[in-house]
PDB file of C-alpha atoms in Angstrom:
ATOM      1  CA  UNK A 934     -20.925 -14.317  44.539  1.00 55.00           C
ATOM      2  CA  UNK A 935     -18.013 -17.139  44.068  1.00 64.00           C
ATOM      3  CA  UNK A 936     -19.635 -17.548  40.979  1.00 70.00           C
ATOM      4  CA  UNK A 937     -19.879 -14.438  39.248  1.00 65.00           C
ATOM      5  CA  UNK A 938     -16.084 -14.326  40.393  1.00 68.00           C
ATOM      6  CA  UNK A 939     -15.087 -17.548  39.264  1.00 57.00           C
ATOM      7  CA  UNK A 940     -16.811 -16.820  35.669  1.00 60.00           C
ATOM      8  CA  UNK A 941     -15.221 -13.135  35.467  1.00 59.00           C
ATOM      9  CA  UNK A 942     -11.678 -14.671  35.920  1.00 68.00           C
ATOM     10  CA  UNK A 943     -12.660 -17.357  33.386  1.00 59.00           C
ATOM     11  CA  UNK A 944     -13.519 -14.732  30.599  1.00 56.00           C
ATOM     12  CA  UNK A 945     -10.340 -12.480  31.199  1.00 58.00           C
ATOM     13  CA  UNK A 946      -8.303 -15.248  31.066  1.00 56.00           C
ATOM     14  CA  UNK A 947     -10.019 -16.174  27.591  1.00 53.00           C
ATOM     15  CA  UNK A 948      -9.916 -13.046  26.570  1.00 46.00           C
ATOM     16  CA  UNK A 949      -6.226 -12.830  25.514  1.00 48.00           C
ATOM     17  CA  UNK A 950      -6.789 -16.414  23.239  1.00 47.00           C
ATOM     18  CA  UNK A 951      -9.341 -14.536  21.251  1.00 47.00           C
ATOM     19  CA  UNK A 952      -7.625 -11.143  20.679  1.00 45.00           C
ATOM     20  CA  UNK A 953      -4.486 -13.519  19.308  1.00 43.00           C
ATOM     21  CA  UNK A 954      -6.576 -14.912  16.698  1.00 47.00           C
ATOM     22  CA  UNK A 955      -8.101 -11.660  15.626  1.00 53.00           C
ATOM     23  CA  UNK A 956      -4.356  -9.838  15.331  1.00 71.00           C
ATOM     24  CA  UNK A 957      -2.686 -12.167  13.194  1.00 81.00           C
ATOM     25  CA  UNK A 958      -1.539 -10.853  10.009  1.00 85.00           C
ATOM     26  CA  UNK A 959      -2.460 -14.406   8.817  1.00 87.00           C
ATOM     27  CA  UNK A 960      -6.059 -13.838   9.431  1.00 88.00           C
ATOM     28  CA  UNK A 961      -6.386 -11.090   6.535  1.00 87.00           C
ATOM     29  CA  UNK A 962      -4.690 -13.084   3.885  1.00 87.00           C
ATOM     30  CA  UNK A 963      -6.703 -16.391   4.528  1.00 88.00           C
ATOM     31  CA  UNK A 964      -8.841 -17.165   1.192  1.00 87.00           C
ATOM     32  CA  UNK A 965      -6.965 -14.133  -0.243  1.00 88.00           C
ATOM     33  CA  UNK A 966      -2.918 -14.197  -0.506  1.00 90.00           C
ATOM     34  CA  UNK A 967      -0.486 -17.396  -0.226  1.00 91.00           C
ATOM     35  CA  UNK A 968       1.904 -16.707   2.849  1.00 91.00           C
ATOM     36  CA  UNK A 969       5.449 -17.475   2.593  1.00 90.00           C
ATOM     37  CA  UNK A 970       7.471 -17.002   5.594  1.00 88.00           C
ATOM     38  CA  UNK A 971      10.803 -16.981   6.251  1.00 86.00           C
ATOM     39  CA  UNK A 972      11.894 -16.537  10.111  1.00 86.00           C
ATOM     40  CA  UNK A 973      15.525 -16.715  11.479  1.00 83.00           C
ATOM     41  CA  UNK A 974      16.177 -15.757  15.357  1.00 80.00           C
ATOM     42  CA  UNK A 975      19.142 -13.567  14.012  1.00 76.00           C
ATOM     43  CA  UNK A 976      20.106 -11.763  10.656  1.00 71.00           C
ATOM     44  CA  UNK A 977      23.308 -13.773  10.814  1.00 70.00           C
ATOM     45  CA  UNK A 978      21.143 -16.963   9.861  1.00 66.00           C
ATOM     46  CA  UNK A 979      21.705 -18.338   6.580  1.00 65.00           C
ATOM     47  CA  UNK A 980      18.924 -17.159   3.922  1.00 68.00           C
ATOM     48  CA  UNK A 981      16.296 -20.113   3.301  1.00 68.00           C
ATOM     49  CA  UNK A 982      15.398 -17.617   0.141  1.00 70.00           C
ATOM     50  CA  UNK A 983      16.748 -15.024  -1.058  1.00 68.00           C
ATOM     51  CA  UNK A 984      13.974 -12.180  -0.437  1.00 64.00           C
ATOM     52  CA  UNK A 985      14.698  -9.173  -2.703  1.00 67.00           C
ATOM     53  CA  UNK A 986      14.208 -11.533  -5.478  1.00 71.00           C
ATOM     54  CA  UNK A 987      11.451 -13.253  -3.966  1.00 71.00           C
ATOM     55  CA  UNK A 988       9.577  -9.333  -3.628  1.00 69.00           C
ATOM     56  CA  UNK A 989      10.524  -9.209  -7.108  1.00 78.00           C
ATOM     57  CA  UNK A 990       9.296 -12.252  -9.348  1.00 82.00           C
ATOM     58  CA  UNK A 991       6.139 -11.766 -11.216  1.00 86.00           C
ATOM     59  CA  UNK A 992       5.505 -15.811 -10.434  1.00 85.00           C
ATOM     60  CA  UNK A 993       4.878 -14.771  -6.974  1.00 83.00           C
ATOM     61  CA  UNK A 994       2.249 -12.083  -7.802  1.00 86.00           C
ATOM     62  CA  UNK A 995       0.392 -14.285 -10.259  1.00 88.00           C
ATOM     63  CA  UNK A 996       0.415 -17.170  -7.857  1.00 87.00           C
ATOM     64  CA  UNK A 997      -1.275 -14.116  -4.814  1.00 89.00           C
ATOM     65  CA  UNK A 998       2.008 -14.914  -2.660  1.00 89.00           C
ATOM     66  CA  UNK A 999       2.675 -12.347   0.016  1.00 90.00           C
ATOM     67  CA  UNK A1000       6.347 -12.538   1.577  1.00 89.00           C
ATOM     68  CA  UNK A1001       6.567 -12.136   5.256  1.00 89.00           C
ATOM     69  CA  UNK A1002      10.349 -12.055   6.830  1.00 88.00           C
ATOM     70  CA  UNK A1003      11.070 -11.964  10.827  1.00 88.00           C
ATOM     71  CA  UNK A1004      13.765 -11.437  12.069  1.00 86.00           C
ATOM     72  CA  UNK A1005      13.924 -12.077  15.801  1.00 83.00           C
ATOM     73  CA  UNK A1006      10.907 -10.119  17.034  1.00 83.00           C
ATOM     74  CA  UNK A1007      11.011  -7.743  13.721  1.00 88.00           C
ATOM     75  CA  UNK A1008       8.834  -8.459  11.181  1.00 90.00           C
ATOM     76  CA  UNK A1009       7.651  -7.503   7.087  1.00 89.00           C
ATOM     77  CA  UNK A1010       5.070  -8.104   4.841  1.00 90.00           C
ATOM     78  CA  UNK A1011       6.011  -7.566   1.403  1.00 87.00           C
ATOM     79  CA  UNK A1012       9.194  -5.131   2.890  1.00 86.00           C
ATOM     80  CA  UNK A1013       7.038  -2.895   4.967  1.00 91.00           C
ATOM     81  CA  UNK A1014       7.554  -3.227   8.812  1.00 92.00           C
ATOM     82  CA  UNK A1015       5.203  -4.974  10.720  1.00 92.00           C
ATOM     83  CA  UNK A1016       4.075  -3.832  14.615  1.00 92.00           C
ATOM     84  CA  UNK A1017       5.610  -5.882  17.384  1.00 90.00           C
ATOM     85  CA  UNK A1018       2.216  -7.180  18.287  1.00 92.00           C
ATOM     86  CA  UNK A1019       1.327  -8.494  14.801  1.00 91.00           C
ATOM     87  CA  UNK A1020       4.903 -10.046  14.417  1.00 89.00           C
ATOM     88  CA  UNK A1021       4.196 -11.634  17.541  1.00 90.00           C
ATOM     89  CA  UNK A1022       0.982 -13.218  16.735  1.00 90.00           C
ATOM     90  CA  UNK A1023       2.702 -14.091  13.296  1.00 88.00           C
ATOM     91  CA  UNK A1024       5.343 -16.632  15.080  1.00 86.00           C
ATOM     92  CA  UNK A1025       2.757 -18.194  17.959  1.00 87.00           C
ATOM     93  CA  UNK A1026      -0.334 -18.526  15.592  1.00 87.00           C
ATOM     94  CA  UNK A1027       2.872 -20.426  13.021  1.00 84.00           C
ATOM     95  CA  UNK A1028       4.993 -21.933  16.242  1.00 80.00           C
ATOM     96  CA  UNK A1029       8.168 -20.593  15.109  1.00 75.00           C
ATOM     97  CA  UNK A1030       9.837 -19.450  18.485  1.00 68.00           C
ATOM     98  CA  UNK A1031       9.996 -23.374  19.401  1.00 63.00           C
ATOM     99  CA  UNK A1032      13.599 -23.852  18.216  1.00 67.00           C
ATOM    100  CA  UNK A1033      16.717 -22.074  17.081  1.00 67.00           C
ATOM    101  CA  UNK A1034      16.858 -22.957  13.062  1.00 77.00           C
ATOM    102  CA  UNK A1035      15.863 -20.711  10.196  1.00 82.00           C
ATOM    103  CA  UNK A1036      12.695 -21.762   8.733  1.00 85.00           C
ATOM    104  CA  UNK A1037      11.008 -21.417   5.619  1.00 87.00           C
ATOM    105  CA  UNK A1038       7.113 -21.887   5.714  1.00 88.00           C
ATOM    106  CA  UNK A1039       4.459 -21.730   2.674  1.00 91.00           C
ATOM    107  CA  UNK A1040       0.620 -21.472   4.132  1.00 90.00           C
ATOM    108  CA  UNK A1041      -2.115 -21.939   1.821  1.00 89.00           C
ATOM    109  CA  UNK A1042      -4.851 -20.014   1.185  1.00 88.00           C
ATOM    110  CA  UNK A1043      -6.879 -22.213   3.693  1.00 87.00           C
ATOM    111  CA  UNK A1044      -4.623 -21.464   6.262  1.00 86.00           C
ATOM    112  CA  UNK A1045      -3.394 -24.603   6.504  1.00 88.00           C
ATOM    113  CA  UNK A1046       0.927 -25.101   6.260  1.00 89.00           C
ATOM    114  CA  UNK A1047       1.851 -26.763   3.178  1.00 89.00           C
ATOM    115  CA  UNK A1048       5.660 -26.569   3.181  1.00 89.00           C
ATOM    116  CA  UNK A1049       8.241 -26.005   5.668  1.00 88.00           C
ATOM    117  CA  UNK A1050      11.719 -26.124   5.267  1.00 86.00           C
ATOM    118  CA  UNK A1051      14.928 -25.396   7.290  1.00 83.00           C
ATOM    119  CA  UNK A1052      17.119 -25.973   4.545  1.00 82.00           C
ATOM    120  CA  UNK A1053      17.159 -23.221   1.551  1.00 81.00           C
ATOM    121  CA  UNK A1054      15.486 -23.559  -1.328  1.00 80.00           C
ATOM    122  CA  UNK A1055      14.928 -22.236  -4.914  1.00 82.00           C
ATOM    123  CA  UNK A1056      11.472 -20.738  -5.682  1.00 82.00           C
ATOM    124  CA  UNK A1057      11.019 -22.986  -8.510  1.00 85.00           C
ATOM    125  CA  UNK A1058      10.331 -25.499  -5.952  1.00 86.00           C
ATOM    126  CA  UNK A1059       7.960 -23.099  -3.857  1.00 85.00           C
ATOM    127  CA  UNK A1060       6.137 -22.473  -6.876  1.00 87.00           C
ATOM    128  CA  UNK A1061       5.884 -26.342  -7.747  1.00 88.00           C
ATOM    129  CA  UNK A1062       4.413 -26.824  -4.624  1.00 88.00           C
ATOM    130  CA  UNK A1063       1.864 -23.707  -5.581  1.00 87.00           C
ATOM    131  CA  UNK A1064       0.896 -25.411  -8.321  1.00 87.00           C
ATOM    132  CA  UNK A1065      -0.338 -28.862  -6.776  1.00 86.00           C
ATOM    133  CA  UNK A1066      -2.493 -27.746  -4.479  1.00 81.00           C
ATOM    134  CA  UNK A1067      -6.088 -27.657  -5.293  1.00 77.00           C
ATOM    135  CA  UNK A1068      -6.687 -23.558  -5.069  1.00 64.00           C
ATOM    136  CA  UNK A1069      -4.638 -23.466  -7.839  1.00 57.00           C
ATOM    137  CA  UNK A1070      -5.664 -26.086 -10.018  1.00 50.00           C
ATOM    138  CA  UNK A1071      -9.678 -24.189  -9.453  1.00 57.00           C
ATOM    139  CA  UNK A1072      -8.211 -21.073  -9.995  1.00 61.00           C
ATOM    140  CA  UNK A1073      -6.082 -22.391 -13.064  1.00 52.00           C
ATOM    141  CA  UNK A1074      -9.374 -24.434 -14.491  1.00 50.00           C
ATOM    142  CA  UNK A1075     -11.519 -21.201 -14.005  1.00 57.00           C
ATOM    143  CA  UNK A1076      -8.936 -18.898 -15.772  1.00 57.00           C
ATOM    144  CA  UNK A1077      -8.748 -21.176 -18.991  1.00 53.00           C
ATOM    145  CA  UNK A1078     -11.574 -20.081 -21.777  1.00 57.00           C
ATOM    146  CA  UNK A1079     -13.888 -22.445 -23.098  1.00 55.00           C
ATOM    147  CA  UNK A1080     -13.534 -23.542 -26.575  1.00 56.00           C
ATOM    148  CA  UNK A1081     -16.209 -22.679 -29.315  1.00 56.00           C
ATOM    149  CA  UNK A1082     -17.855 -25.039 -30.735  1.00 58.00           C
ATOM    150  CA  UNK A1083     -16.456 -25.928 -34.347  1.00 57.00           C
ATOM    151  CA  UNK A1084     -19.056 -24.555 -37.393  1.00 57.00           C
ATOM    152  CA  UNK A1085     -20.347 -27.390 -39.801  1.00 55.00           C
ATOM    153  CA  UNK A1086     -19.743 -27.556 -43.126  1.00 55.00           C
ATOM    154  CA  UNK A1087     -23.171 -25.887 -43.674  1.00 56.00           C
ATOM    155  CA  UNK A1088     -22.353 -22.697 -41.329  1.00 51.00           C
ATOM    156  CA  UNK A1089     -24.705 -24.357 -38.595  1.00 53.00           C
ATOM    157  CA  UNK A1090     -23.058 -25.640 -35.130  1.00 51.00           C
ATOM    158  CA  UNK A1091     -22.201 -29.383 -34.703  1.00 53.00           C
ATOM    159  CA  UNK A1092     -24.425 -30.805 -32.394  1.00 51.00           C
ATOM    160  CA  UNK A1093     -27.433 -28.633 -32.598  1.00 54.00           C
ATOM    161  CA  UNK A1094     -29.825 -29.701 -35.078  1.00 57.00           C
ATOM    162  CA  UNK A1095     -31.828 -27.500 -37.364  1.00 57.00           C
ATOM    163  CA  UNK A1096     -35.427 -27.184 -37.777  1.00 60.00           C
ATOM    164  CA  UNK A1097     -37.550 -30.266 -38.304  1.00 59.00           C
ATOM    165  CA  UNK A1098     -39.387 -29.875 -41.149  1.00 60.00           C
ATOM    166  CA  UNK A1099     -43.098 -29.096 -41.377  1.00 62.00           C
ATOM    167  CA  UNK A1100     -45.598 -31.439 -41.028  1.00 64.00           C
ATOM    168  CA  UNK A1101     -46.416 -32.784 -44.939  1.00 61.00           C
ATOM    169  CA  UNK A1102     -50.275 -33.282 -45.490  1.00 64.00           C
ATOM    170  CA  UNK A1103     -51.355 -35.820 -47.692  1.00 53.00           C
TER     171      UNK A1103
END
């Protein structure tokens, strides 16, 4: 019976690790959307970017950037309110509440955070850092077209060569 107890407090106590993962507003944007976050423990902080113009360059649509802002325990995504529990698994799943600076984090489509910052910054130099990381360079490669190949001076392709001619009897 110790047991059965023992393994019933093991898998409640589990059980709120595994609901954290599964309510992150990270966790729908992984392999989709680029987060950039910017989280200040009060609106008084000094902006790392400015965020109306961030909702509003085209660079940050093209590049699938979604913009999330908290502020204390309030939080957006792309200016529409986020629920406390969501905002919430935002800053522990990104270990934001572990200091008192504004910070500025871009995570990459892997999940994975490739720049943080507690010093503002332009979005030139979010985008530069956009652009070096390997997602983009695929996505960048696969968006390019091919060239055609050039025509010969005969109208047939270079590089493919006509028909061989027939046998000849003697």
């Amino acid at each position: 019976m110790p047991i059965r107890t023992l393994a019933l407090i093991a898998l409640f106590a589990a059980s709120p690790l595994y609901a954290a993962d599964s309510d992150s507003p990270l966790a729908q944007d992984r392999g989709k959307a680029r987060p950039l976050l910017v989280y200040s423990k009060t609106g008084t902080d000094q902006p790392l970017v400015d965020e109306g113009k961030a909702l509003q360059d085209p660079g940050l649509k093209q590049r699938d950037v979604v913009v999330y802002k908290v502020v204390g325990l309030a939080g957006e995504r792309n200016g529409k309110p986020l629920d406390t529990q969501a905002t919430m698994a935002l800053i522990r799943e990104l270990n934001l509440g572990a200091g008192t600076q504004a910070k500025l984090v871009l995570v990459g489509k892997d999940g994975e955070k490739k720049l943080e910052s507690t010093t503002p910054l332009k979005l030139d130099e979010v985008f530069a850092t956009i652009d070096q990381m390997p997602m983009a360079e695929k996505e960048a490669a696969a968006a390019a077209p091919a060239p055609a190949p050039a025509p010969a001076e005969n109208g047939k392709a270079k590089g493919k060569p006509g028909k061989a001619p027939a046998d000849l009897e003697d």
